[in-house]
Amino acid sequence: MTDTQPSLHAAATAKPPFYRDATIVKWLVQIAALAAVLFAAVFLAREAGDGLRAKSIQTGFGFLEVDPDIALGEGIDTDPATGGRALWVGMVNTIRMATAGIFLATILGVLVGIGRLSSNWLVAKLASAFIEYMRNIPLLVHIILFFVTIATVFPAFGEDIDSVTGEVEQGPIPGVLHISNKGISIPRVHIDDGFYQWLLIVVIGLVAARWVAKNRHEVQDQTGQVTYPVLSAIGVVLAFALVGWFIHPTLGWVGDAIFAPIRDLIDGTPESLVQALLTIVAVATATWWIKRFFDARRTPGGSAKLTDDDWFRVIFAGVLAAVAGFVFLVLWPGLSSWLIHSSRDLFDVLANKFGDGRSSVIDNPPISVSMPDVEKLGNFANMGPSGLNLTQGFAAVFFGVVLYTAAFIAEIVRGGILAVSKGQTEAAQAIGLRRSTMLRRIILPQALRVSLPPLGNQYLNLTKNTSLAIAVGYTDVVQVGQTIFNQTGRSLEVFIIWMLFYLACSLTISVVVNFFNVRLKIVER
């Protein structure tokens, strides 16, 4: 028995062979997977390069600096000087539609989702019919249907002509609202000289409003009195905005005193210094992340207990910082020059913007309104550039993606409301809260925790669905890109730009949704 005990102890404490060690196997698998991905990327890139060279197909992004000689239907620049500028116009059009679409689809979806749970039979059935109709028909069909409807149902543009002056009086409200088969034109609100000075005062008001709201909340918690923190904060912002509307010309010195010196300082910065700063930032960021990682896993005894996956994350962060430093110093030294020029141009624009608007507010309001107008070129009338013009293609795509996405959002909101415990509703009814107050203060805040992740997916879908605008000729990034590669033959490069653009949009939406998702989660004690 004495001889048996040591042998059992030795067998229990003996290390397994390295090919059976879980730690070693896990590391080898991860390294092998990384190597396989890198090898596949290099192999595919070489094969693509060989295939293109064999067919004598030139590659490169030089077309971005060449005049494409195209005219765009709408956007910030209808006659772009370069291919890059044309693609940027398409990107701006896509971002505008996606941003406005997300905002309107969310509002409409919440209202329809609440309406489907209404005790009013007619409201509930109308909401259900809207949802079933919109989500069971393909989005492309909706877009084409809206496009055809606008072209055939709305009156022809310029058919109303004043018999005395001979000028076009486009209805239904001439000079304010124009609706025709060419689209919709409404008053356009745009920024003017002095806007940035006024915006600076509004930002200061937002900071003050946050402090006031926090103070009002503390007083309400301590005394039990209703202090209206949200209304107080809104009042502070409106007060700063009103005062800033009249005093913003006095801030014209900000451009010359602050932004111009920063521009001159950046202009004289050596590129080697920027390379060193970028490397230091990369290393410092990795060090800060590793320190926080260790602190989050520190035990009461003072030591950090790390698993194999934790060590892999720490090592990966360090390697990533080293690779970033190598890229900044060796592989991509031109990045520092690009950053210097971009930063200098940014502060040059800020210096010019903040240097404007020194006249009186009467002559130079920070925000102006341009009313719709009509321009007549020869015998044909068109919407003028003064108003905010929603062309036929924009209106068809916009209403299509908004109504289609709103149907899915309505179902998500309905599911979130039903996920809230029934006892919450009964408790609110027991203390005499109105249904609107109950929804606003109890039901919807809790339902939002459940609804937010799938809402983020719908926002991603809406943004990507705007690419269907090519079916009705709307000038989005896909339509512009197709025109450019038809002229230049650089289809691969345009596809890469498309993918990077939509990837950037998707990641931005995901970051925003995840930020609010973390803020809304229930913190357990």
Short mmCIF file of C-alpha atoms in Angstrom, two decimals:
data_model
loop_
_atom_site.label_atom_id
_atom_site.label_comp_id
_atom_site.label_asym_id
_atom_site.label_seq_id
_atom_site.Cartn_x
_atom_site.Cartn_y
_atom_site.Cartn_z
CA MET A 1 0.00 0.00 0.00
CA THR A 2 2.91 2.31 0.72
CA ASP A 3 4.36 1.66 -2.70
CA THR A 4 1.00 2.29 -4.38
CA GLN A 5 0.34 5.77 -2.96
CA PRO A 6 3.40 7.51 -4.52
CA SER A 7 2.66 5.98 -7.91
CA LEU A 8 -0.96 7.21 -7.80
CA HIS A 9 0.18 10.68 -6.75
CA ALA A 10 2.74 10.80 -9.54
CA ALA A 11 0.16 9.72 -12.09
CA ALA A 12 -2.27 12.39 -10.90
CA THR A 13 0.28 15.22 -11.01
CA ALA A 14 2.08 14.21 -14.21
CA LYS A 15 1.59 16.64 -17.13
CA PRO A 16 -0.07 15.23 -20.25
CA PRO A 17 1.84 15.20 -23.54
CA PHE A 18 1.95 18.58 -25.27
CA TYR A 19 -0.40 17.39 -28.04
CA ARG A 20 -3.03 16.69 -25.37
CA ASP A 21 -2.44 19.80 -23.28
CA ALA A 22 -5.59 21.97 -23.58
CA THR A 23 -3.65 25.22 -23.24
CA ILE A 24 -1.12 24.36 -25.95
CA VAL A 25 -3.76 22.95 -28.28
CA LYS A 26 -5.90 26.09 -27.89
CA TRP A 27 -2.98 28.38 -28.74
CA LEU A 28 -1.89 26.24 -31.68
CA VAL A 29 -5.41 26.22 -33.12
CA GLN A 30 -5.74 30.01 -32.86
CA ILE A 31 -2.32 30.61 -34.41
CA ALA A 32 -3.09 28.11 -37.18
CA ALA A 33 -6.42 29.79 -37.90
CA LEU A 34 -4.75 33.20 -38.10
CA ALA A 35 -2.04 31.85 -40.40
CA ALA A 36 -4.67 30.21 -42.63
CA VAL A 37 -6.60 33.47 -42.97
CA LEU A 38 -3.46 35.43 -43.84
CA PHE A 39 -2.34 32.77 -46.32
CA ALA A 40 -5.77 32.75 -47.99
CA ALA A 41 -5.78 36.54 -48.25
CA VAL A 42 -2.31 36.63 -49.82
CA PHE A 43 -3.14 33.75 -52.17
CA LEU A 44 -6.38 35.30 -53.39
CA ALA A 45 -4.73 38.70 -53.86
CA ARG A 46 -1.95 37.15 -55.96
CA GLU A 47 -4.39 35.13 -58.05
CA ALA A 48 -6.54 38.20 -58.68
CA GLY A 49 -3.45 40.22 -59.65
CA ASP A 50 -2.24 37.51 -62.05
CA GLY A 51 -5.68 37.25 -63.64
CA LEU A 52 -5.97 40.99 -64.15
CA ARG A 53 -2.48 41.25 -65.62
CA ALA A 54 -3.18 38.33 -67.96
CA LYS A 55 -6.20 40.18 -69.33
CA SER A 56 -4.28 43.48 -69.48
CA ILE A 57 -6.71 45.11 -67.06
CA GLN A 58 -5.22 48.13 -65.34
CA THR A 59 -5.98 48.62 -61.65
CA GLY A 60 -5.61 51.57 -59.35
CA PHE A 61 -7.55 54.41 -57.83
CA GLY A 62 -6.21 57.13 -60.08
CA PHE A 63 -9.68 57.59 -61.60
CA LEU A 64 -10.70 59.31 -58.36
CA GLU A 65 -8.62 62.33 -59.42
CA VAL A 66 -9.86 62.43 -63.04
CA ASP A 67 -12.84 64.42 -64.30
CA PRO A 68 -15.59 61.82 -64.97
CA ASP A 69 -17.47 64.24 -67.26
CA ILE A 70 -20.86 63.30 -65.81
CA ALA A 71 -23.80 65.34 -64.53
CA LEU A 72 -25.58 64.13 -61.41
CA GLY A 73 -29.31 64.49 -60.95
CA GLU A 74 -29.13 65.91 -57.41
CA GLY A 75 -26.84 66.38 -54.45
CA ILE A 76 -24.32 68.82 -53.04
CA ASP A 77 -22.54 69.02 -56.40
CA THR A 78 -24.33 68.17 -59.65
CA ASP A 79 -21.22 68.78 -61.78
CA PRO A 80 -18.37 67.02 -59.92
CA ALA A 81 -14.84 67.80 -61.02
CA THR A 82 -13.37 64.38 -60.12
CA GLY A 83 -14.53 60.81 -59.74
CA GLY A 84 -13.86 60.96 -56.02
CA ARG A 85 -16.08 64.03 -55.71
CA ALA A 86 -18.86 62.26 -57.64
CA LEU A 87 -18.71 59.26 -55.33
CA TRP A 88 -18.73 61.58 -52.32
CA VAL A 89 -21.92 63.22 -53.63
CA GLY A 90 -23.51 59.77 -53.89
CA MET A 91 -22.36 58.90 -50.36
CA VAL A 92 -23.85 62.10 -48.96
CA ASN A 93 -27.15 61.36 -50.70
CA THR A 94 -27.17 57.85 -49.23
CA ILE A 95 -26.33 59.10 -45.74
CA ARG A 96 -29.04 61.75 -45.93
CA MET A 97 -31.67 59.23 -46.92
CA ALA A 98 -30.56 56.66 -44.33
CA THR A 99 -30.43 59.20 -41.49
CA ALA A 100 -33.81 60.73 -42.25
CA GLY A 101 -35.26 57.28 -42.92
CA ILE A 102 -34.10 55.86 -39.58
CA PHE A 103 -35.58 58.82 -37.71
CA LEU A 104 -38.97 58.74 -39.45
CA ALA A 105 -39.26 54.93 -39.55
CA THR A 106 -38.61 54.75 -35.80
CA ILE A 107 -41.36 57.27 -35.00
CA LEU A 108 -43.85 55.64 -37.37
CA GLY A 109 -42.95 52.12 -36.21
CA VAL A 110 -43.42 52.98 -32.54
CA LEU A 111 -46.82 54.55 -33.22
CA VAL A 112 -48.00 51.60 -35.33
CA GLY A 113 -46.67 49.09 -32.79
CA ILE A 114 -48.56 50.81 -29.97
CA GLY A 115 -51.61 51.11 -32.20
CA ARG A 116 -51.68 47.35 -32.83
CA LEU A 117 -52.06 46.81 -29.07
CA SER A 118 -54.75 49.48 -28.78
CA SER A 119 -58.09 48.60 -27.22
CA ASN A 120 -59.74 50.47 -30.09
CA TRP A 121 -60.76 47.80 -32.60
CA LEU A 122 -60.45 50.03 -35.67
CA VAL A 123 -56.99 51.35 -34.74
CA ALA A 124 -55.69 47.85 -33.99
CA LYS A 125 -57.00 46.43 -37.27
CA LEU A 126 -55.63 49.33 -39.34
CA ALA A 127 -52.20 48.89 -37.73
CA SER A 128 -52.31 45.14 -38.38
CA ALA A 129 -53.33 45.67 -42.01
CA PHE A 130 -50.48 48.15 -42.54
CA ILE A 131 -47.92 45.73 -41.09
CA GLU A 132 -49.13 42.72 -43.05
CA TYR A 133 -49.31 44.66 -46.32
CA MET A 134 -45.90 46.32 -46.06
CA ARG A 135 -43.77 43.43 -44.84
CA ASN A 136 -45.24 40.75 -47.12
CA ILE A 137 -44.49 42.59 -50.36
CA PRO A 138 -40.85 42.96 -51.51
CA LEU A 139 -39.31 46.36 -50.93
CA LEU A 140 -38.36 46.77 -54.60
CA VAL A 141 -42.03 46.42 -55.56
CA HIS A 142 -42.95 49.15 -53.08
CA ILE A 143 -40.29 51.49 -54.48
CA ILE A 144 -41.38 50.98 -58.08
CA LEU A 145 -45.03 51.38 -57.06
CA PHE A 146 -44.31 54.71 -55.36
CA PHE A 147 -42.28 55.83 -58.38
CA VAL A 148 -45.10 55.03 -60.81
CA THR A 149 -47.69 56.58 -58.50
CA ILE A 150 -45.80 59.87 -58.30
CA ALA A 151 -45.36 59.95 -62.08
CA THR A 152 -48.99 59.20 -62.94
CA VAL A 153 -51.16 60.49 -60.10
CA PHE A 154 -49.51 63.81 -59.25
CA PRO A 155 -50.15 66.74 -61.61
CA ALA A 156 -47.66 67.61 -64.32
CA PHE A 157 -45.12 70.19 -63.28
CA GLY A 158 -45.76 73.68 -64.63
CA GLU A 159 -49.28 73.12 -65.87
CA ASP A 160 -50.60 76.10 -63.83
CA ILE A 161 -49.57 79.31 -65.62
CA ASP A 162 -50.68 82.78 -64.68
CA SER A 163 -52.66 84.20 -67.60
CA VAL A 164 -51.38 87.75 -66.91
CA THR A 165 -47.70 87.32 -66.11
CA GLY A 166 -47.17 84.03 -67.88
CA GLU A 167 -45.25 82.70 -64.87
CA VAL A 168 -45.66 79.21 -63.46
CA GLU A 169 -47.80 78.95 -60.32
CA GLN A 170 -47.14 75.43 -59.16
CA GLY A 171 -49.65 74.26 -56.49
CA PRO A 172 -51.02 73.37 -54.11
CA ILE A 173 -49.46 76.31 -52.21
CA PRO A 174 -47.46 78.37 -54.72
CA GLY A 175 -44.20 79.61 -53.25
CA VAL A 176 -44.46 77.33 -50.20
CA LEU A 177 -45.34 73.76 -51.23
CA HIS A 178 -44.96 72.35 -54.73
CA ILE A 179 -46.22 68.83 -55.47
CA SER A 180 -45.95 67.45 -58.98
CA ASN A 181 -44.93 64.41 -60.98
CA LYS A 182 -41.34 65.63 -60.73
CA GLY A 183 -41.33 65.42 -56.96
CA ILE A 184 -42.00 67.57 -53.93
CA SER A 185 -40.44 70.94 -53.13
CA ILE A 186 -40.70 72.45 -49.64
CA PRO A 187 -38.98 75.35 -47.81
CA ARG A 188 -35.31 74.65 -47.19
CA VAL A 189 -33.69 75.53 -43.88
CA HIS A 190 -29.96 76.09 -44.28
CA ILE A 191 -27.12 77.47 -42.22
CA ASP A 192 -25.72 80.90 -42.94
CA ASP A 193 -22.68 82.93 -41.90
CA GLY A 194 -22.66 83.16 -38.14
CA PHE A 195 -24.18 79.69 -37.61
CA TYR A 196 -21.05 78.24 -36.02
CA GLN A 197 -20.77 81.09 -33.53
CA TRP A 198 -24.42 80.55 -32.59
CA LEU A 199 -23.85 76.79 -32.39
CA LEU A 200 -20.99 77.36 -29.92
CA ILE A 201 -23.37 79.23 -27.62
CA VAL A 202 -25.95 76.42 -27.96
CA VAL A 203 -23.29 73.85 -26.99
CA ILE A 204 -22.51 75.87 -23.88
CA GLY A 205 -26.25 75.86 -23.20
CA LEU A 206 -26.33 72.06 -23.50
CA VAL A 207 -23.59 71.75 -20.89
CA ALA A 208 -25.48 74.11 -18.58
CA ALA A 209 -28.73 72.20 -19.24
CA ARG A 210 -27.10 68.92 -18.23
CA TRP A 211 -25.97 70.47 -14.94
CA VAL A 212 -29.45 71.92 -14.31
CA ALA A 213 -31.15 68.57 -15.05
CA LYS A 214 -28.79 66.75 -12.68
CA ASN A 215 -29.40 69.34 -9.97
CA ARG A 216 -33.18 69.14 -10.44
CA HIS A 217 -33.04 65.33 -10.21
CA GLU A 218 -31.10 65.51 -6.93
CA VAL A 219 -33.56 67.98 -5.43
CA GLN A 220 -36.47 65.79 -6.52
CA ASP A 221 -34.89 62.68 -4.99
CA GLN A 222 -34.11 64.45 -1.70
CA THR A 223 -37.37 66.37 -1.21
CA GLY A 224 -39.90 64.41 -3.24
CA GLN A 225 -41.06 67.58 -4.97
CA VAL A 226 -41.72 67.56 -8.71
CA THR A 227 -38.90 69.70 -10.16
CA TYR A 228 -39.42 68.99 -13.90
CA PRO A 229 -35.73 68.32 -14.71
CA VAL A 230 -36.32 67.62 -18.43
CA LEU A 231 -38.44 70.72 -18.97
CA SER A 232 -35.92 72.79 -17.02
CA ALA A 233 -33.07 71.53 -19.23
CA ILE A 234 -35.04 72.26 -22.40
CA GLY A 235 -35.78 75.76 -21.12
CA VAL A 236 -32.08 76.42 -20.48
CA VAL A 237 -31.14 75.30 -24.00
CA LEU A 238 -33.86 77.44 -25.56
CA ALA A 239 -32.75 80.45 -23.48
CA PHE A 240 -29.13 80.08 -24.62
CA ALA A 241 -30.27 79.59 -28.23
CA LEU A 242 -32.42 82.73 -28.08
CA VAL A 243 -29.70 84.85 -26.50
CA GLY A 244 -27.09 83.44 -28.88
CA TRP A 245 -29.26 84.35 -31.86
CA PHE A 246 -28.67 88.03 -31.06
CA ILE A 247 -25.12 88.02 -29.62
CA HIS A 248 -23.40 85.54 -31.93
CA PRO A 249 -21.73 88.28 -34.07
CA THR A 250 -19.61 89.15 -31.02
CA LEU A 251 -17.83 85.77 -31.27
CA GLY A 252 -16.23 86.46 -34.64
CA TRP A 253 -12.84 86.73 -32.90
CA VAL A 254 -12.82 82.97 -32.15
CA GLY A 255 -11.62 82.10 -35.65
CA ASP A 256 -8.57 84.40 -35.65
CA ALA A 257 -7.70 83.97 -31.96
CA ILE A 258 -8.07 80.19 -31.56
CA PHE A 259 -8.41 78.20 -34.76
CA ALA A 260 -6.00 80.19 -36.95
CA PRO A 261 -3.04 79.72 -34.52
CA ILE A 262 -3.82 75.99 -34.28
CA ARG A 263 -3.85 75.80 -38.09
CA ASP A 264 -0.47 77.55 -38.29
CA LEU A 265 0.96 75.27 -35.59
CA ILE A 266 -0.16 72.13 -37.43
CA ASP A 267 1.18 73.49 -40.71
CA GLY A 268 4.67 73.74 -39.22
CA THR A 269 4.67 70.33 -37.53
CA PRO A 270 7.41 67.95 -38.81
CA GLU A 271 6.16 64.67 -40.26
CA SER A 272 8.63 62.68 -38.13
CA LEU A 273 7.06 64.14 -35.00
CA VAL A 274 3.60 63.03 -36.13
CA GLN A 275 4.92 59.52 -36.81
CA ALA A 276 6.40 59.37 -33.32
CA LEU A 277 3.18 60.68 -31.74
CA LEU A 278 1.07 58.10 -33.59
CA THR A 279 3.35 55.31 -32.37
CA ILE A 280 3.26 56.63 -28.80
CA VAL A 281 -0.54 56.85 -28.92
CA ALA A 282 -0.80 53.25 -30.18
CA VAL A 283 1.50 51.93 -27.44
CA ALA A 284 -0.13 54.07 -24.74
CA THR A 285 -3.59 52.90 -25.78
CA ALA A 286 -2.55 49.25 -25.64
CA THR A 287 -0.90 49.79 -22.25
CA TRP A 288 -4.00 51.53 -20.87
CA TRP A 289 -6.26 48.74 -22.14
CA ILE A 290 -4.04 46.00 -20.68
CA LYS A 291 -3.91 47.79 -17.31
CA ARG A 292 -7.72 48.08 -17.20
CA PHE A 293 -7.98 44.44 -18.24
CA PHE A 294 -5.76 43.35 -15.34
CA ASP A 295 -7.57 45.63 -12.86
CA ALA A 296 -10.96 44.22 -13.85
CA ARG A 297 -9.76 40.69 -13.02
CA ARG A 298 -7.86 41.48 -9.85
CA THR A 299 -8.83 39.41 -6.82
CA PRO A 300 -9.21 40.73 -3.25
CA GLY A 301 -5.75 39.34 -2.58
CA GLY A 302 -4.27 41.69 -5.15
CA SER A 303 -3.35 39.26 -7.92
CA ALA A 304 -5.12 38.90 -11.24
CA LYS A 305 -6.44 35.45 -12.15
CA LEU A 306 -6.22 35.09 -15.92
CA THR A 307 -7.38 32.26 -18.15
CA ASP A 308 -5.70 31.22 -21.37
CA ASP A 309 -8.16 33.35 -23.36
CA ASP A 310 -7.32 36.35 -21.18
CA TRP A 311 -3.61 35.95 -21.86
CA PHE A 312 -4.36 35.67 -25.58
CA ARG A 313 -6.23 39.01 -25.48
CA VAL A 314 -3.38 40.71 -23.62
CA ILE A 315 -0.75 39.40 -26.04
CA PHE A 316 -2.94 40.28 -29.03
CA ALA A 317 -3.30 43.88 -27.76
CA GLY A 318 0.47 44.19 -27.39
CA VAL A 319 1.15 42.71 -30.84
CA LEU A 320 -1.47 45.02 -32.38
CA ALA A 321 0.24 48.06 -30.85
CA ALA A 322 3.61 46.89 -32.17
CA VAL A 323 2.18 46.33 -35.67
CA ALA A 324 0.55 49.80 -35.59
CA GLY A 325 3.86 51.39 -34.64
CA PHE A 326 5.63 49.50 -37.43
CA VAL A 327 3.01 50.68 -39.94
CA PHE A 328 3.28 54.31 -38.82
CA LEU A 329 7.09 54.37 -38.84
CA VAL A 330 8.00 52.09 -41.75
CA LEU A 331 5.20 50.84 -43.99
CA TRP A 332 3.05 53.97 -44.27
CA PRO A 333 5.12 57.07 -43.59
CA GLY A 334 2.85 59.09 -45.87
CA LEU A 335 0.02 58.78 -43.34
CA SER A 336 1.57 61.51 -41.20
CA SER A 337 1.65 63.89 -44.19
CA TRP A 338 -2.01 63.17 -44.95
CA LEU A 339 -3.00 63.77 -41.32
CA ILE A 340 -1.12 67.08 -41.25
CA HIS A 341 -2.78 68.34 -44.43
CA SER A 342 -6.24 67.12 -43.37
CA SER A 343 -5.97 68.67 -39.91
CA ARG A 344 -4.66 71.92 -41.33
CA ASP A 345 -7.53 72.09 -43.82
CA LEU A 346 -10.04 71.36 -41.04
CA PHE A 347 -8.84 74.18 -38.80
CA ASP A 348 -8.54 76.46 -41.82
CA VAL A 349 -12.24 75.88 -42.51
CA LEU A 350 -13.08 76.46 -38.84
CA ALA A 351 -11.03 79.67 -38.79
CA ASN A 352 -12.89 80.95 -41.86
CA LYS A 353 -16.30 79.88 -40.58
CA PHE A 354 -15.84 81.42 -37.14
CA GLY A 355 -14.38 84.53 -38.69
CA ASP A 356 -17.62 85.23 -40.57
CA GLY A 357 -20.83 86.68 -39.30
CA ARG A 358 -19.53 89.84 -37.59
CA SER A 359 -22.34 92.01 -38.90
CA SER A 360 -25.65 92.49 -37.11
CA VAL A 361 -28.01 89.55 -36.66
CA ILE A 362 -30.63 91.32 -38.81
CA ASP A 363 -28.29 91.34 -41.80
CA ASN A 364 -26.78 87.94 -41.02
CA PRO A 365 -29.05 85.44 -39.18
CA PRO A 366 -27.36 82.11 -38.35
CA ILE A 367 -30.17 80.13 -39.97
CA SER A 368 -32.08 81.12 -43.09
CA VAL A 369 -35.10 79.74 -44.92
CA SER A 370 -35.30 79.57 -48.72
CA MET A 371 -38.74 79.13 -50.23
CA PRO A 372 -39.40 76.81 -53.19
CA ASP A 373 -39.16 78.38 -56.60
CA VAL A 374 -39.69 77.41 -60.21
CA GLU A 375 -37.24 77.94 -63.01
CA LYS A 376 -38.28 77.83 -66.63
CA LEU A 377 -35.59 76.73 -69.07
CA GLY A 378 -36.99 77.29 -72.53
CA ASN A 379 -40.44 75.77 -72.73
CA PHE A 380 -39.97 73.44 -69.74
CA ALA A 381 -40.51 74.31 -66.07
CA ASN A 382 -38.50 72.61 -63.33
CA MET A 383 -38.05 72.86 -59.60
CA GLY A 384 -35.58 75.62 -58.83
CA PRO A 385 -32.55 75.29 -56.57
CA SER A 386 -33.93 77.50 -53.82
CA GLY A 387 -36.21 75.03 -52.02
CA LEU A 388 -35.62 71.57 -50.60
CA ASN A 389 -36.41 69.34 -53.55
CA LEU A 390 -37.46 65.73 -53.10
CA THR A 391 -37.16 64.38 -56.61
CA GLN A 392 -39.31 61.61 -57.95
CA GLY A 393 -36.61 59.00 -57.35
CA PHE A 394 -35.77 60.24 -53.85
CA ALA A 395 -39.41 60.34 -52.79
CA ALA A 396 -40.06 56.82 -54.10
CA VAL A 397 -37.06 55.30 -52.35
CA PHE A 398 -37.53 57.31 -49.16
CA PHE A 399 -41.18 56.43 -48.63
CA GLY A 400 -40.52 52.84 -49.67
CA VAL A 401 -37.73 52.15 -47.16
CA VAL A 402 -39.44 54.15 -44.39
CA LEU A 403 -42.81 52.42 -44.61
CA TYR A 404 -41.26 48.99 -45.18
CA THR A 405 -38.89 49.29 -42.22
CA ALA A 406 -41.59 50.85 -40.02
CA ALA A 407 -43.66 47.67 -40.38
CA PHE A 408 -40.85 45.56 -38.93
CA ILE A 409 -40.09 48.12 -36.23
CA ALA A 410 -43.77 48.06 -35.23
CA GLU A 411 -43.60 44.32 -34.62
CA ILE A 412 -40.40 44.72 -32.62
CA VAL A 413 -42.01 47.41 -30.46
CA ARG A 414 -45.12 45.28 -29.99
CA GLY A 415 -42.97 42.35 -28.86
CA GLY A 416 -41.02 44.58 -26.49
CA ILE A 417 -44.21 45.92 -24.90
CA LEU A 418 -45.61 42.41 -24.48
CA ALA A 419 -42.32 41.34 -22.86
CA VAL A 420 -42.89 43.79 -20.00
CA SER A 421 -44.45 42.08 -17.01
CA LYS A 422 -48.22 42.47 -16.83
CA GLY A 423 -47.85 43.42 -13.20
CA GLN A 424 -46.16 46.66 -14.25
CA THR A 425 -49.28 47.70 -16.18
CA GLU A 426 -51.60 46.66 -13.35
CA ALA A 427 -49.53 48.59 -10.81
CA ALA A 428 -49.62 51.71 -13.00
CA GLN A 429 -53.37 51.41 -13.41
CA ALA A 430 -53.79 50.88 -9.67
CA ILE A 431 -52.21 54.25 -8.85
CA GLY A 432 -54.39 55.99 -11.43
CA LEU A 433 -51.87 56.75 -14.20
CA ARG A 434 -53.25 57.62 -17.60
CA ARG A 435 -52.42 55.27 -20.46
CA SER A 436 -50.17 57.84 -22.14
CA THR A 437 -48.23 58.44 -18.90
CA MET A 438 -48.01 54.72 -18.26
CA LEU A 439 -46.58 54.10 -21.72
CA ARG A 440 -44.12 56.98 -21.55
CA ARG A 441 -42.79 56.41 -18.03
CA ILE A 442 -43.16 52.69 -17.35
CA ILE A 443 -43.87 50.47 -20.35
CA LEU A 444 -41.79 51.95 -23.19
CA PRO A 445 -38.57 52.48 -21.15
CA GLN A 446 -38.61 48.81 -20.14
CA ALA A 447 -39.65 47.65 -23.61
CA LEU A 448 -36.74 49.58 -25.13
CA ARG A 449 -34.25 47.31 -23.35
CA VAL A 450 -35.74 44.33 -25.19
CA SER A 451 -36.34 46.11 -28.49
CA LEU A 452 -33.04 47.93 -28.98
CA PRO A 453 -30.88 45.06 -30.35
CA PRO A 454 -33.37 44.05 -33.10
CA LEU A 455 -34.00 47.74 -33.80
CA GLY A 456 -30.30 48.07 -34.60
CA ASN A 457 -30.65 45.28 -37.16
CA GLN A 458 -33.51 47.14 -38.83
CA TYR A 459 -31.44 50.32 -38.99
CA LEU A 460 -28.69 48.34 -40.71
CA ASN A 461 -31.20 46.86 -43.14
CA LEU A 462 -32.66 50.28 -43.95
CA THR A 463 -29.22 51.72 -44.70
CA LYS A 464 -28.29 48.85 -47.00
CA ASN A 465 -31.73 48.77 -48.65
CA THR A 466 -31.17 52.30 -49.95
CA SER A 467 -28.95 50.68 -52.60
CA LEU A 468 -32.19 49.67 -54.36
CA ALA A 469 -32.43 53.32 -55.42
CA ILE A 470 -30.59 52.33 -58.58
CA ALA A 471 -33.88 50.82 -59.82
CA VAL A 472 -35.49 54.28 -60.08
CA GLY A 473 -32.40 56.28 -60.99
CA TYR A 474 -31.82 58.06 -57.68
CA THR A 475 -28.28 59.42 -57.38
CA ASP A 476 -26.95 57.33 -54.51
CA VAL A 477 -23.47 55.88 -54.12
CA VAL A 478 -24.37 52.71 -56.06
CA GLN A 479 -25.83 54.57 -59.04
CA VAL A 480 -22.88 56.97 -59.20
CA GLY A 481 -20.40 54.11 -58.86
CA GLN A 482 -22.05 52.19 -61.68
CA THR A 483 -21.84 55.23 -63.93
CA ILE A 484 -18.15 55.69 -63.12
CA PHE A 485 -17.07 52.10 -63.71
CA ASN A 486 -19.05 52.01 -66.95
CA GLN A 487 -16.88 54.92 -68.14
CA THR A 488 -13.55 53.93 -66.62
CA GLY A 489 -13.78 50.14 -66.45
CA ARG A 490 -12.56 50.20 -62.82
CA SER A 491 -15.33 47.96 -61.50
CA LEU A 492 -13.14 46.21 -58.90
CA GLU A 493 -12.06 49.48 -57.33
CA VAL A 494 -15.62 50.81 -57.26
CA PHE A 495 -16.83 47.59 -55.63
CA ILE A 496 -14.15 47.98 -52.96
CA ILE A 497 -15.30 51.55 -52.29
CA TRP A 498 -18.92 50.35 -52.05
CA MET A 499 -18.00 47.66 -49.55
CA LEU A 500 -15.89 49.97 -47.40
CA PHE A 501 -18.62 52.63 -47.41
CA TYR A 502 -21.42 50.30 -46.35
CA LEU A 503 -19.09 48.62 -43.85
CA ALA A 504 -18.33 52.01 -42.30
CA CYS A 505 -22.06 52.86 -42.13
CA SER A 506 -22.90 49.50 -40.55
CA LEU A 507 -20.13 49.72 -37.97
CA THR A 508 -21.14 53.28 -37.07
CA ILE A 509 -24.76 52.25 -36.51
CA SER A 510 -23.63 49.21 -34.49
CA VAL A 511 -21.40 51.33 -32.26
CA VAL A 512 -24.21 53.80 -31.55
CA VAL A 513 -26.78 51.07 -30.85
CA ASN A 514 -24.35 49.14 -28.62
CA PHE A 515 -23.55 52.32 -26.69
CA PHE A 516 -27.20 52.85 -25.80
CA ASN A 517 -27.68 49.13 -25.24
CA VAL A 518 -24.97 49.17 -22.55
CA ARG A 519 -26.40 52.32 -20.99
CA LEU A 520 -29.90 50.80 -20.78
CA LYS A 521 -28.99 47.42 -19.31
CA ILE A 522 -30.06 46.67 -15.76
CA VAL A 523 -27.11 46.89 -13.36
CA GLU A 524 -27.32 44.13 -10.75
CA ARG A 525 -26.10 44.66 -7.22
#
